Amino acid sequence: MSVDDIFRRIAERSLSSNIFNDREVLRPDYIPNELPHRDEQISKVSSILAPIFRGERPSNVFIYGLTGTGKTAVVKYVLIKFEEYTSRFGKSSKYSYINCRYDDTTYRVLARLADSVGVRIPFTGLSTSEVFRRIISALDSLGVPLVVILDEVDSLVKKCGDELLYRLTRVNEELRKGKVTIVGITNDVNFIEGLDPRVKSSLGEEEVVFPPYDAVQLEDILSRRAIRAFKPGVLDDGVISLCASIAAKEHGDARRALDMLRVAGEIAEREGVCKVTKEHVLSARMEIEKDRVAEVIKTLPLHSKLVLLSLTIGGESRTTGDVYNVYRELCRYLNVDPVTQRRISDIVSELDMVGIINAKVVSRGRYGKTRLIKLNTDLDTLIRVLKEEERFEGIIKNFRSR
Ligand SMILES: Nc1ncnc2c1ncn2[C@@H]1O[C@H](COP(=O)(O)OP(=O)(O)O)[C@@H](O)[C@H]1O
Ligand SMILES: [Mg+2]
């Protein structure tokens, strides 16, 4: 979190707001105490885990659905209940929730697992099989069932392969007393197809699917959270249904819908008014889109950034050849080796695919075909993001003013 974020959050919280009653209720990591339209998934996940109360090993589960369909919220909600009941009925069991987007290496996942069974391991230095051995002996001496939740497990597999998953699904064969259940969660519906068939069948002992929400469901979800989040009467008519219908068009993502509602409230607050209107929602949508684009640009590799920079210099639209000439000039300026025009042409296609630029094939008569390339993103946002990188400052100052 940046210093701005930290100060802004605290400062905002200390101001008494005209708009918000409790804005935390709209944050993505808040777990509400009700999850409407997810009864089926909640009861399915709980019945899969329930055998723990008889001391049996629950089946492994594979949970999938697009982002913002409530997978993380449902699983965490069930885990809270699970803990409540295990302690109420004096059952001992453990669980370990790991988000593989943050802990995205085999070693870090294992370190987390070790931690949850009370084994401290150093940050680095041990081999994975040694860490495994220690986890297994801890599980055997604890003798309790362990549920391992691997959220966004595709991040781990994309980075490190499915070796760890394979070992985890086989770990029960090595245990004398403990029992391990794996709950794998993913936003990437195609991911499971690429897995080792043995991992696939073992992880998929049970499956729970999270379909996207429709506009009516999103409206219901938002309304219930809004009651706690906003002061009474601040939301204009149609604000919630507008957030819901925009998010429903973009694959039914509840996170997007909640973000839009929260940002709309923040914009109204900044303006010092005491009503959130549909115009605020539309501005919120644009603000969020800019953030998304900024995030994408930030993580691009160097040569893709240089292509974008080339497009900020000179005329409105140009051919791959034009872009390549400017690009080479920038490379010379930065003292980096340029890649081939062929590769630049691929980069142009990639940027076109994520929607940051627009590349249109046009015919040039007997000269054949070429692509006309245009920026398809807010220029100020693009410059602001690229400026954050020190080595681009000179380019932005010297080349753009020509
Ligand atoms: N049925 C629901 N009721 C209330 N809030 C929900 C519901 N489904 C999702 N949310 C909220 O939407 C956001 C995204 O949900 P999340 O569980 O993180 O999605 P996923 O893990 O599928 O990407 C979270 O803030 C979550 O609390
Ligand atoms: Mg999630």
Tab-separated table of C-alpha atoms and ligand atoms in Angstrom:
chain	number	residue	atom	x	y	z
A	1	MET	CA	0.000	0.000	0.000
A	2	SER	CA	1.354	3.421	-0.908
A	3	VAL	CA	1.794	6.226	1.581
A	4	ASP	CA	-1.120	8.036	-0.130
A	5	ASP	CA	-3.393	5.068	0.393
A	6	ILE	CA	-2.484	4.779	4.033
A	7	PHE	CA	-2.964	8.443	4.850
A	8	ARG	CA	-6.096	8.744	2.769
A	9	ARG	CA	-7.732	5.781	4.473
A	10	ILE	CA	-7.040	6.960	7.970
A	11	ALA	CA	-7.886	10.577	7.224
A	12	GLU	CA	-11.131	9.577	5.565
A	13	ARG	CA	-12.157	7.377	8.413
A	14	SER	CA	-11.637	10.133	10.958
A	15	LEU	CA	-13.878	12.508	9.001
A	16	SER	CA	-17.480	11.953	9.775
A	17	SER	CA	-18.965	11.000	6.452
A	18	ASN	CA	-22.164	12.300	4.876
A	19	ILE	CA	-22.354	9.211	2.776
A	20	PHE	CA	-20.966	6.162	4.506
A	21	ASN	CA	-22.102	4.518	7.650
A	22	ASP	CA	-19.421	1.805	7.387
A	23	ARG	CA	-17.487	1.692	4.144
A	24	GLU	CA	-15.553	-1.430	5.197
A	25	VAL	CA	-18.689	-3.437	4.464
A	26	LEU	CA	-18.080	-2.789	0.759
A	27	ARG	CA	-14.434	-3.856	0.719
A	28	PRO	CA	-13.667	-7.034	-1.218
A	29	ASP	CA	-12.192	-8.931	1.751
A	30	TYR	CA	-15.122	-8.295	4.074
A	31	ILE	CA	-17.050	-11.498	4.810
A	32	PRO	CA	-20.746	-10.652	5.163
A	33	ASN	CA	-22.839	-12.704	7.564
A	34	GLU	CA	-25.210	-13.691	4.793
A	35	LEU	CA	-24.492	-14.735	1.228
A	36	PRO	CA	-27.730	-14.629	-0.728
A	37	HIS	CA	-28.028	-16.839	-3.846
A	38	ARG	CA	-25.289	-19.141	-2.676
A	39	ASP	CA	-27.323	-21.518	-0.484
A	40	GLU	CA	-26.713	-24.412	-2.822
A	41	GLN	CA	-22.922	-23.913	-2.862
A	42	ILE	CA	-22.779	-23.324	0.898
A	43	SER	CA	-24.664	-26.512	1.659
A	44	LYS	CA	-22.638	-28.503	-0.837
A	45	VAL	CA	-19.289	-27.350	0.572
A	46	SER	CA	-20.481	-27.956	4.157
A	47	SER	CA	-21.766	-31.456	3.427
A	48	ILE	CA	-18.486	-32.337	1.778
A	49	LEU	CA	-16.547	-31.233	4.865
A	50	ALA	CA	-18.995	-32.623	7.418
A	51	PRO	CA	-17.459	-36.144	7.731
A	52	ILE	CA	-14.738	-34.444	9.781
A	53	PHE	CA	-17.170	-34.448	12.701
A	54	ARG	CA	-17.188	-38.245	12.523
A	55	GLY	CA	-13.408	-38.286	12.372
A	56	GLU	CA	-13.393	-39.281	8.705
A	57	ARG	CA	-11.463	-37.743	5.863
A	58	PRO	CA	-13.654	-35.499	3.688
A	59	SER	CA	-13.315	-35.871	-0.074
A	60	ASN	CA	-11.098	-33.481	-1.981
A	61	VAL	CA	-13.044	-30.722	-3.676
A	62	PHE	CA	-12.470	-28.674	-6.740
A	63	ILE	CA	-14.316	-25.352	-6.801
A	64	TYR	CA	-14.534	-23.258	-9.923
A	65	GLY	CA	-16.283	-20.270	-11.423
A	66	LEU	CA	-15.401	-16.838	-12.832
A	67	THR	CA	-14.007	-14.047	-10.640
A	68	GLY	CA	-16.409	-12.371	-8.266
A	69	THR	CA	-18.849	-15.277	-8.126
A	70	GLY	CA	-18.416	-15.687	-4.368
A	71	LYS	CA	-16.040	-18.660	-4.182
A	72	THR	CA	-13.658	-17.176	-1.626
A	73	ALA	CA	-16.495	-15.638	0.377
A	74	VAL	CA	-18.444	-18.933	0.531
A	75	VAL	CA	-15.419	-20.997	1.527
A	76	LYS	CA	-14.359	-18.542	4.236
A	77	TYR	CA	-17.925	-18.333	5.492
A	78	VAL	CA	-18.102	-22.125	5.787
A	79	LEU	CA	-14.690	-22.188	7.519
A	80	ILE	CA	-15.871	-19.727	10.156
A	81	LYS	CA	-18.852	-22.001	10.914
A	82	PHE	CA	-16.613	-25.026	10.767
A	83	GLU	CA	-14.355	-23.612	13.459
A	84	GLU	CA	-17.328	-22.689	15.583
A	85	TYR	CA	-18.693	-26.250	15.464
A	86	THR	CA	-15.408	-28.057	15.909
A	87	SER	CA	-14.767	-26.149	19.101
A	88	ARG	CA	-18.380	-26.474	20.287
A	89	PHE	CA	-18.318	-30.258	19.861
A	90	GLY	CA	-14.783	-30.652	21.055
A	91	LYS	CA	-13.566	-32.075	17.750
A	92	SER	CA	-10.021	-31.423	16.867
A	93	SER	CA	-9.202	-30.648	13.294
A	94	LYS	CA	-7.197	-28.050	11.503
A	95	TYR	CA	-7.433	-26.082	8.357
A	96	SER	CA	-5.010	-24.043	6.401
A	97	TYR	CA	-6.210	-21.350	4.003
A	98	ILE	CA	-3.586	-20.390	1.438
A	99	ASN	CA	-4.049	-17.868	-1.340
A	100	CYS	CA	-1.664	-19.026	-4.047
A	101	ARG	CA	-1.726	-15.666	-5.777
A	102	TYR	CA	0.253	-14.295	-2.833
A	103	ASP	CA	2.060	-17.460	-1.816
A	104	ASP	CA	2.957	-18.483	-5.311
A	105	THR	CA	5.922	-20.799	-4.916
A	106	THR	CA	6.066	-24.397	-3.790
A	107	TYR	CA	8.261	-23.444	-0.855
A	108	ARG	CA	5.963	-20.686	0.369
A	109	VAL	CA	2.899	-22.897	0.187
A	110	LEU	CA	4.723	-25.598	2.123
A	111	ALA	CA	5.932	-23.060	4.689
A	112	ARG	CA	2.310	-21.998	5.226
A	113	LEU	CA	1.217	-25.590	5.594
A	114	ALA	CA	3.992	-26.323	8.039
A	115	ASP	CA	3.008	-23.263	10.032
A	116	SER	CA	-0.586	-24.437	10.323
A	117	VAL	CA	0.514	-27.731	11.875
A	118	GLY	CA	2.869	-25.970	14.267
A	119	VAL	CA	6.156	-26.548	12.471
A	120	ARG	CA	8.391	-23.513	12.013
A	121	ILE	CA	10.634	-23.691	8.997
A	122	PRO	CA	13.234	-21.165	7.836
A	123	PHE	CA	12.461	-18.830	4.897
A	124	THR	CA	14.825	-20.726	2.653
A	125	GLY	CA	17.387	-23.461	2.843
A	126	LEU	CA	15.437	-26.680	3.315
A	127	SER	CA	14.647	-28.937	0.406
A	128	THR	CA	10.957	-29.372	-0.359
A	129	SER	CA	11.136	-33.058	0.480
A	130	GLU	CA	12.584	-32.209	3.886
A	131	VAL	CA	9.745	-29.763	4.547
A	132	PHE	CA	7.291	-32.404	3.407
A	133	ARG	CA	8.809	-34.938	5.762
A	134	ARG	CA	8.452	-32.554	8.711
A	135	ILE	CA	4.833	-31.763	7.836
A	136	ILE	CA	4.012	-35.462	7.610
A	137	SER	CA	5.556	-36.286	10.949
A	138	ALA	CA	3.741	-33.336	12.574
A	139	LEU	CA	0.446	-34.520	11.101
A	140	ASP	CA	1.052	-38.031	12.368
A	141	SER	CA	1.835	-36.881	15.867
A	142	LEU	CA	-1.163	-34.509	15.919
A	143	GLY	CA	-3.335	-37.276	14.488
A	144	VAL	CA	-6.062	-34.839	13.404
A	145	PRO	CA	-7.625	-34.252	10.001
A	146	LEU	CA	-6.293	-31.281	8.063
A	147	VAL	CA	-8.188	-29.378	5.385
A	148	VAL	CA	-5.927	-27.483	3.010
A	149	ILE	CA	-7.603	-24.740	1.007
A	150	LEU	CA	-5.602	-23.639	-2.010
A	151	ASP	CA	-7.344	-20.534	-3.312
A	152	GLU	CA	-6.428	-19.324	-6.818
A	153	VAL	CA	-4.456	-22.536	-7.166
A	154	ASP	CA	-3.976	-21.902	-10.904
A	155	SER	CA	-1.421	-19.163	-10.039
A	156	LEU	CA	0.736	-21.757	-8.313
A	157	VAL	CA	0.436	-24.311	-11.091
A	158	LYS	CA	1.158	-21.747	-13.809
A	159	LYS	CA	4.306	-20.725	-12.021
A	160	CYS	CA	5.573	-23.978	-10.530
A	161	GLY	CA	3.729	-26.809	-12.290
A	162	ASP	CA	1.466	-29.396	-10.657
A	163	GLU	CA	4.153	-31.332	-8.797
A	164	LEU	CA	3.106	-30.034	-5.376
A	165	LEU	CA	-0.558	-30.738	-6.035
A	166	TYR	CA	0.383	-34.242	-7.043
A	167	ARG	CA	2.291	-34.849	-3.823
A	168	LEU	CA	-0.456	-33.354	-1.708
A	169	THR	CA	-3.105	-35.555	-3.257
A	170	ARG	CA	-0.897	-38.560	-2.457
A	171	VAL	CA	0.060	-37.528	1.047
A	172	ASN	CA	-2.537	-39.745	2.724
A	173	GLU	CA	-0.656	-42.797	1.519
A	174	GLU	CA	2.306	-41.710	3.625
A	175	LEU	CA	0.345	-40.874	6.755
A	176	ARG	CA	-0.334	-43.342	9.519
A	177	LYS	CA	-2.779	-41.292	11.572
A	178	GLY	CA	-3.443	-37.901	10.011
A	179	LYS	CA	-5.754	-37.297	7.089
A	180	VAL	CA	-5.506	-34.530	4.547
A	181	THR	CA	-8.238	-33.044	2.363
A	182	ILE	CA	-7.501	-30.619	-0.443
A	183	VAL	CA	-9.898	-27.885	-1.477
A	184	GLY	CA	-8.712	-26.300	-4.724
A	185	ILE	CA	-10.315	-23.070	-5.922
A	186	THR	CA	-9.825	-21.441	-9.306
A	187	ASN	CA	-11.185	-18.603	-11.454
A	188	ASP	CA	-9.719	-20.202	-14.515
A	189	VAL	CA	-12.238	-22.691	-15.757
A	190	ASN	CA	-9.862	-24.177	-18.343
A	191	PHE	CA	-7.144	-24.765	-15.823
A	192	ILE	CA	-8.237	-28.225	-14.688
A	193	GLU	CA	-7.997	-29.585	-18.242
A	194	GLY	CA	-4.257	-28.934	-18.301
A	195	LEU	CA	-3.585	-30.862	-15.077
A	196	ASP	CA	-1.920	-34.238	-14.785
A	197	PRO	CA	-4.861	-36.698	-15.123
A	198	ARG	CA	-4.018	-38.294	-11.752
A	199	VAL	CA	-4.146	-34.923	-10.004
A	200	LYS	CA	-7.295	-34.061	-11.885
A	201	SER	CA	-9.188	-37.146	-10.817
A	202	SER	CA	-7.989	-36.972	-7.247
A	203	LEU	CA	-8.674	-33.261	-6.771
A	204	GLY	CA	-11.998	-33.597	-8.513
A	205	GLU	CA	-13.460	-36.231	-6.141
A	206	GLU	CA	-16.144	-33.609	-5.676
A	207	GLU	CA	-16.823	-30.482	-7.714
A	208	VAL	CA	-18.701	-27.322	-6.914
A	209	VAL	CA	-19.499	-24.848	-9.670
A	210	PHE	CA	-20.177	-21.160	-9.076
A	211	PRO	CA	-22.250	-19.715	-11.913
A	212	PRO	CA	-22.169	-15.952	-12.605
A	213	TYR	CA	-24.811	-13.814	-10.907
A	214	ASP	CA	-27.516	-12.219	-13.005
A	215	ALA	CA	-28.584	-8.572	-12.649
A	216	VAL	CA	-31.458	-9.372	-10.275
A	217	GLN	CA	-29.230	-11.394	-7.946
A	218	LEU	CA	-26.531	-8.721	-7.980
A	219	GLU	CA	-29.107	-6.089	-7.113
A	220	ASP	CA	-30.200	-8.166	-4.161
A	221	ILE	CA	-26.608	-8.717	-2.976
A	222	LEU	CA	-25.793	-5.017	-3.289
A	223	SER	CA	-28.977	-3.861	-1.548
A	224	ARG	CA	-28.290	-5.980	1.502
A	225	ARG	CA	-24.732	-4.755	1.821
A	226	ALA	CA	-25.711	-1.172	1.091
A	227	ILE	CA	-28.055	-1.061	4.076
A	228	ARG	CA	-25.088	-1.375	6.400
A	229	ALA	CA	-22.574	0.510	4.296
A	230	PHE	CA	-24.468	3.754	3.597
A	231	LYS	CA	-26.317	6.318	5.687
A	232	PRO	CA	-30.085	5.995	5.248
A	233	GLY	CA	-31.487	7.683	2.141
A	234	VAL	CA	-28.203	8.682	0.462
A	235	LEU	CA	-28.554	6.350	-2.524
A	236	ASP	CA	-30.635	7.814	-5.338
A	237	ASP	CA	-33.209	5.599	-7.031
A	238	GLY	CA	-31.637	3.390	-9.637
A	239	VAL	CA	-28.086	3.585	-8.290
A	240	ILE	CA	-27.980	-0.009	-7.123
A	241	SER	CA	-29.713	-1.393	-10.184
A	242	LEU	CA	-27.301	0.495	-12.453
A	243	CYS	CA	-24.272	-1.017	-10.671
A	244	ALA	CA	-25.935	-4.424	-10.881
A	245	SER	CA	-26.779	-4.197	-14.563
A	246	ILE	CA	-23.306	-2.972	-15.559
A	247	ALA	CA	-21.649	-5.785	-13.601
A	248	ALA	CA	-24.093	-8.367	-14.939
A	249	LYS	CA	-23.067	-7.476	-18.490
A	250	GLU	CA	-19.462	-8.065	-17.544
A	251	HIS	CA	-19.935	-11.718	-16.545
A	252	GLY	CA	-21.826	-11.272	-13.268
A	253	ASP	CA	-18.928	-10.232	-11.075
A	254	ALA	CA	-20.085	-9.219	-7.572
A	255	ARG	CA	-16.688	-7.696	-6.798
A	256	ARG	CA	-17.017	-5.270	-9.725
A	257	ALA	CA	-20.526	-4.358	-8.640
A	258	LEU	CA	-19.471	-3.688	-5.043
A	259	ASP	CA	-16.418	-1.712	-6.167
A	260	MET	CA	-18.557	0.452	-8.389
A	261	LEU	CA	-20.967	1.178	-5.578
A	262	ARG	CA	-18.143	1.988	-3.148
A	263	VAL	CA	-16.265	4.234	-5.587
A	264	ALA	CA	-19.523	6.007	-6.545
A	265	GLY	CA	-19.995	6.772	-2.840
A	266	GLU	CA	-16.419	7.992	-2.554
A	267	ILE	CA	-16.831	10.325	-5.517
A	268	ALA	CA	-20.010	11.788	-4.004
A	269	GLU	CA	-18.144	12.227	-0.739
A	270	ARG	CA	-15.246	14.011	-2.434
A	271	GLU	CA	-17.705	16.343	-4.101
A	272	GLY	CA	-19.150	17.107	-0.693
A	273	VAL	CA	-22.709	16.245	-1.712
A	274	CYS	CA	-24.998	14.027	0.333
A	275	LYS	CA	-26.592	11.965	-2.444
A	276	VAL	CA	-25.063	9.247	-4.594
A	277	THR	CA	-26.477	9.515	-8.123
A	278	LYS	CA	-26.329	7.441	-11.300
A	279	GLU	CA	-23.795	9.944	-12.685
A	280	HIS	CA	-21.532	9.028	-9.779
A	281	VAL	CA	-21.844	5.378	-10.771
A	282	LEU	CA	-20.846	6.175	-14.343
A	283	SER	CA	-17.815	8.176	-13.153
A	284	ALA	CA	-16.938	5.323	-10.811
A	285	ARG	CA	-17.035	2.908	-13.696
A	286	MET	CA	-14.580	5.072	-15.640
A	287	GLU	CA	-12.277	5.473	-12.658
A	288	ILE	CA	-12.181	1.718	-12.085
A	289	GLU	CA	-11.522	1.090	-15.765
A	290	LYS	CA	-8.574	3.502	-15.637
A	291	ASP	CA	-7.175	1.679	-12.618
A	292	ARG	CA	-7.520	-1.618	-14.396
A	293	VAL	CA	-5.688	-0.325	-17.448
A	294	ALA	CA	-2.969	1.209	-15.259
A	295	GLU	CA	-2.497	-2.148	-13.560
A	296	VAL	CA	-2.162	-3.936	-16.898
A	297	ILE	CA	0.332	-1.384	-18.256
A	298	LYS	CA	2.452	-1.514	-15.117
A	299	THR	CA	3.040	-5.232	-15.436
A	300	LEU	CA	3.936	-5.233	-19.148
A	301	PRO	CA	7.466	-6.224	-20.223
A	302	LEU	CA	9.918	-3.498	-21.292
A	303	HIS	CA	9.509	-3.786	-25.066
A	304	SER	CA	5.727	-3.648	-24.842
A	305	LYS	CA	6.031	-0.483	-22.778
A	306	LEU	CA	8.367	0.946	-25.401
A	307	VAL	CA	5.806	0.211	-28.111
A	308	LEU	CA	3.214	2.089	-26.070
A	309	LEU	CA	5.646	4.942	-25.584
A	310	SER	CA	6.290	5.052	-29.331
A	311	LEU	CA	2.565	5.455	-29.834
A	312	THR	CA	2.462	8.522	-27.589
A	313	ILE	CA	4.942	10.259	-29.867
A	314	GLY	CA	3.938	11.850	-33.182
A	315	GLY	CA	0.679	11.454	-35.119
A	316	GLU	CA	-2.601	9.759	-34.329
A	317	SER	CA	-2.433	6.482	-36.175
A	318	ARG	CA	0.429	4.743	-37.926
A	319	THR	CA	1.649	1.516	-39.437
A	320	THR	CA	3.745	-1.158	-37.756
A	321	GLY	CA	6.706	0.174	-39.747
A	322	ASP	CA	6.244	3.712	-38.346
A	323	VAL	CA	5.963	2.349	-34.823
A	324	TYR	CA	9.071	0.260	-35.339
A	325	ASN	CA	11.110	3.289	-36.422
A	326	VAL	CA	10.179	5.308	-33.348
A	327	TYR	CA	10.684	2.241	-31.166
A	328	ARG	CA	14.248	1.803	-32.473
A	329	GLU	CA	14.993	5.421	-31.742
A	330	LEU	CA	13.799	4.962	-28.160
A	331	CYS	CA	15.924	1.839	-27.791
A	332	ARG	CA	18.976	3.746	-28.961
A	333	TYR	CA	18.215	6.501	-26.471
A	334	LEU	CA	17.889	3.985	-23.612
A	335	ASN	CA	20.816	1.919	-24.788
A	336	VAL	CA	18.877	-1.317	-25.035
A	337	ASP	CA	18.968	-3.813	-27.888
A	338	PRO	CA	15.854	-3.576	-30.056
A	339	VAL	CA	13.899	-6.732	-30.883
A	340	THR	CA	12.952	-7.567	-34.490
A	341	GLN	CA	10.091	-5.917	-36.364
A	342	ARG	CA	8.445	-9.310	-36.434
A	343	ARG	CA	8.450	-9.447	-32.648
A	344	ILE	CA	7.097	-5.884	-32.467
A	345	SER	CA	4.305	-6.978	-34.739
A	346	ASP	CA	3.459	-9.752	-32.217
A	347	ILE	CA	3.575	-7.279	-29.343
A	348	VAL	CA	1.151	-5.057	-31.264
A	349	SER	CA	-1.234	-8.019	-31.563
A	350	GLU	CA	-0.945	-8.757	-27.827
A	351	LEU	CA	-1.646	-5.145	-26.865
A	352	ASP	CA	-4.564	-5.137	-29.283
A	353	MET	CA	-5.933	-8.251	-27.617
A	354	VAL	CA	-5.915	-6.747	-24.123
A	355	GLY	CA	-7.575	-3.671	-25.602
A	356	ILE	CA	-4.907	-1.051	-24.837
A	357	ILE	CA	-4.371	-0.319	-28.513
A	358	ASN	CA	-6.404	-0.740	-31.620
A	359	ALA	CA	-4.798	-2.353	-34.669
A	360	LYS	CA	-6.911	-2.326	-37.820
A	361	VAL	CA	-5.867	-4.137	-40.974
A	362	VAL	CA	-6.138	-1.874	-44.033
A	363	SER	CA	-5.357	-2.522	-47.647
A	364	ARG	CA	-2.753	-0.386	-49.348
A	365	GLY	CA	-3.636	-1.410	-52.872
A	366	ARG	CA	-0.708	-2.951	-54.659
A	367	TYR	CA	1.529	-2.509	-51.601
A	368	GLY	CA	-0.491	-5.205	-49.861
A	369	LYS	CA	-1.947	-4.964	-46.391
A	370	THR	CA	-0.775	-3.191	-43.277
A	371	ARG	CA	-2.117	-2.432	-39.863
A	372	LEU	CA	-3.056	1.023	-38.655
A	373	ILE	CA	-2.330	1.305	-34.972
A	374	LYS	CA	-3.969	3.669	-32.527
A	375	LEU	CA	-3.884	4.045	-28.787
A	376	ASN	CA	-7.140	2.891	-27.314
A	377	THR	CA	-6.620	4.114	-23.790
A	378	ASP	CA	-6.644	7.319	-21.836
A	379	LEU	CA	-3.400	9.110	-22.774
A	380	ASP	CA	-3.015	10.834	-19.381
A	381	THR	CA	-3.339	7.540	-17.535
A	382	LEU	CA	-0.803	5.926	-19.856
A	383	ILE	CA	1.734	8.736	-19.421
A	384	ARG	CA	1.186	8.827	-15.665
A	385	VAL	CA	1.884	5.102	-15.326
A	386	LEU	CA	4.918	5.092	-17.615
A	387	LYS	CA	6.365	8.172	-15.916
A	388	GLU	CA	6.582	6.189	-12.686
A	389	GLU	CA	9.464	4.342	-14.283
A	390	GLU	CA	12.527	6.511	-13.932
A	391	ARG	CA	14.228	5.505	-17.167
A	392	PHE	CA	11.231	6.677	-19.196
A	393	GLU	CA	11.226	10.181	-17.752
A	394	GLY	CA	13.775	11.481	-20.276
A	395	ILE	CA	11.847	10.019	-23.196
A	396	ILE	CA	8.612	11.550	-22.031
A	397	LYS	CA	10.256	14.941	-21.559
A	398	ASN	CA	12.408	15.043	-24.702
A	399	PHE	CA	10.535	13.089	-27.342
A	400	ARG	CA	6.957	13.995	-26.578
A	401	SER	CA	7.537	17.738	-26.879
A	402	ARG	CA	8.934	17.480	-30.409
B	1	LIG	N1	-23.772	-14.011	-2.529
B	1	LIG	C1	-23.077	-12.969	-2.089
B	1	LIG	N2	-23.575	-12.142	-1.150
B	1	LIG	C2	-22.864	-11.087	-0.699
B	1	LIG	N3	-21.662	-10.749	-1.138
B	1	LIG	C3	-21.103	-11.529	-2.091
B	1	LIG	C4	-21.764	-12.678	-2.600
B	1	LIG	N4	-20.972	-13.248	-3.526
B	1	LIG	C5	-19.861	-12.500	-3.597
B	1	LIG	N5	-19.932	-11.475	-2.726
B	1	LIG	C6	-18.918	-10.455	-2.532
B	1	LIG	O1	-18.337	-10.150	-3.782
B	1	LIG	C7	-16.928	-10.010	-3.667
B	1	LIG	C8	-16.236	-11.036	-4.521
B	1	LIG	O2	-16.495	-12.327	-4.036
B	1	LIG	P1	-15.358	-13.431	-3.904
B	1	LIG	O3	-15.838	-14.493	-3.004
B	1	LIG	O4	-14.065	-12.776	-3.571
B	1	LIG	O5	-15.323	-13.945	-5.421
B	1	LIG	P2	-14.359	-15.034	-6.069
B	1	LIG	O6	-13.530	-15.642	-4.983
B	1	LIG	O7	-15.306	-15.994	-6.713
B	1	LIG	O8	-13.563	-14.266	-7.075
B	1	LIG	C9	-16.612	-10.142	-2.196
B	1	LIG	O9	-16.586	-8.856	-1.626
B	1	LIG	C10	-17.779	-10.941	-1.656
B	1	LIG	O10	-18.011	-10.622	-0.299
B	2	MG	MG	-11.427	-15.563	-4.804
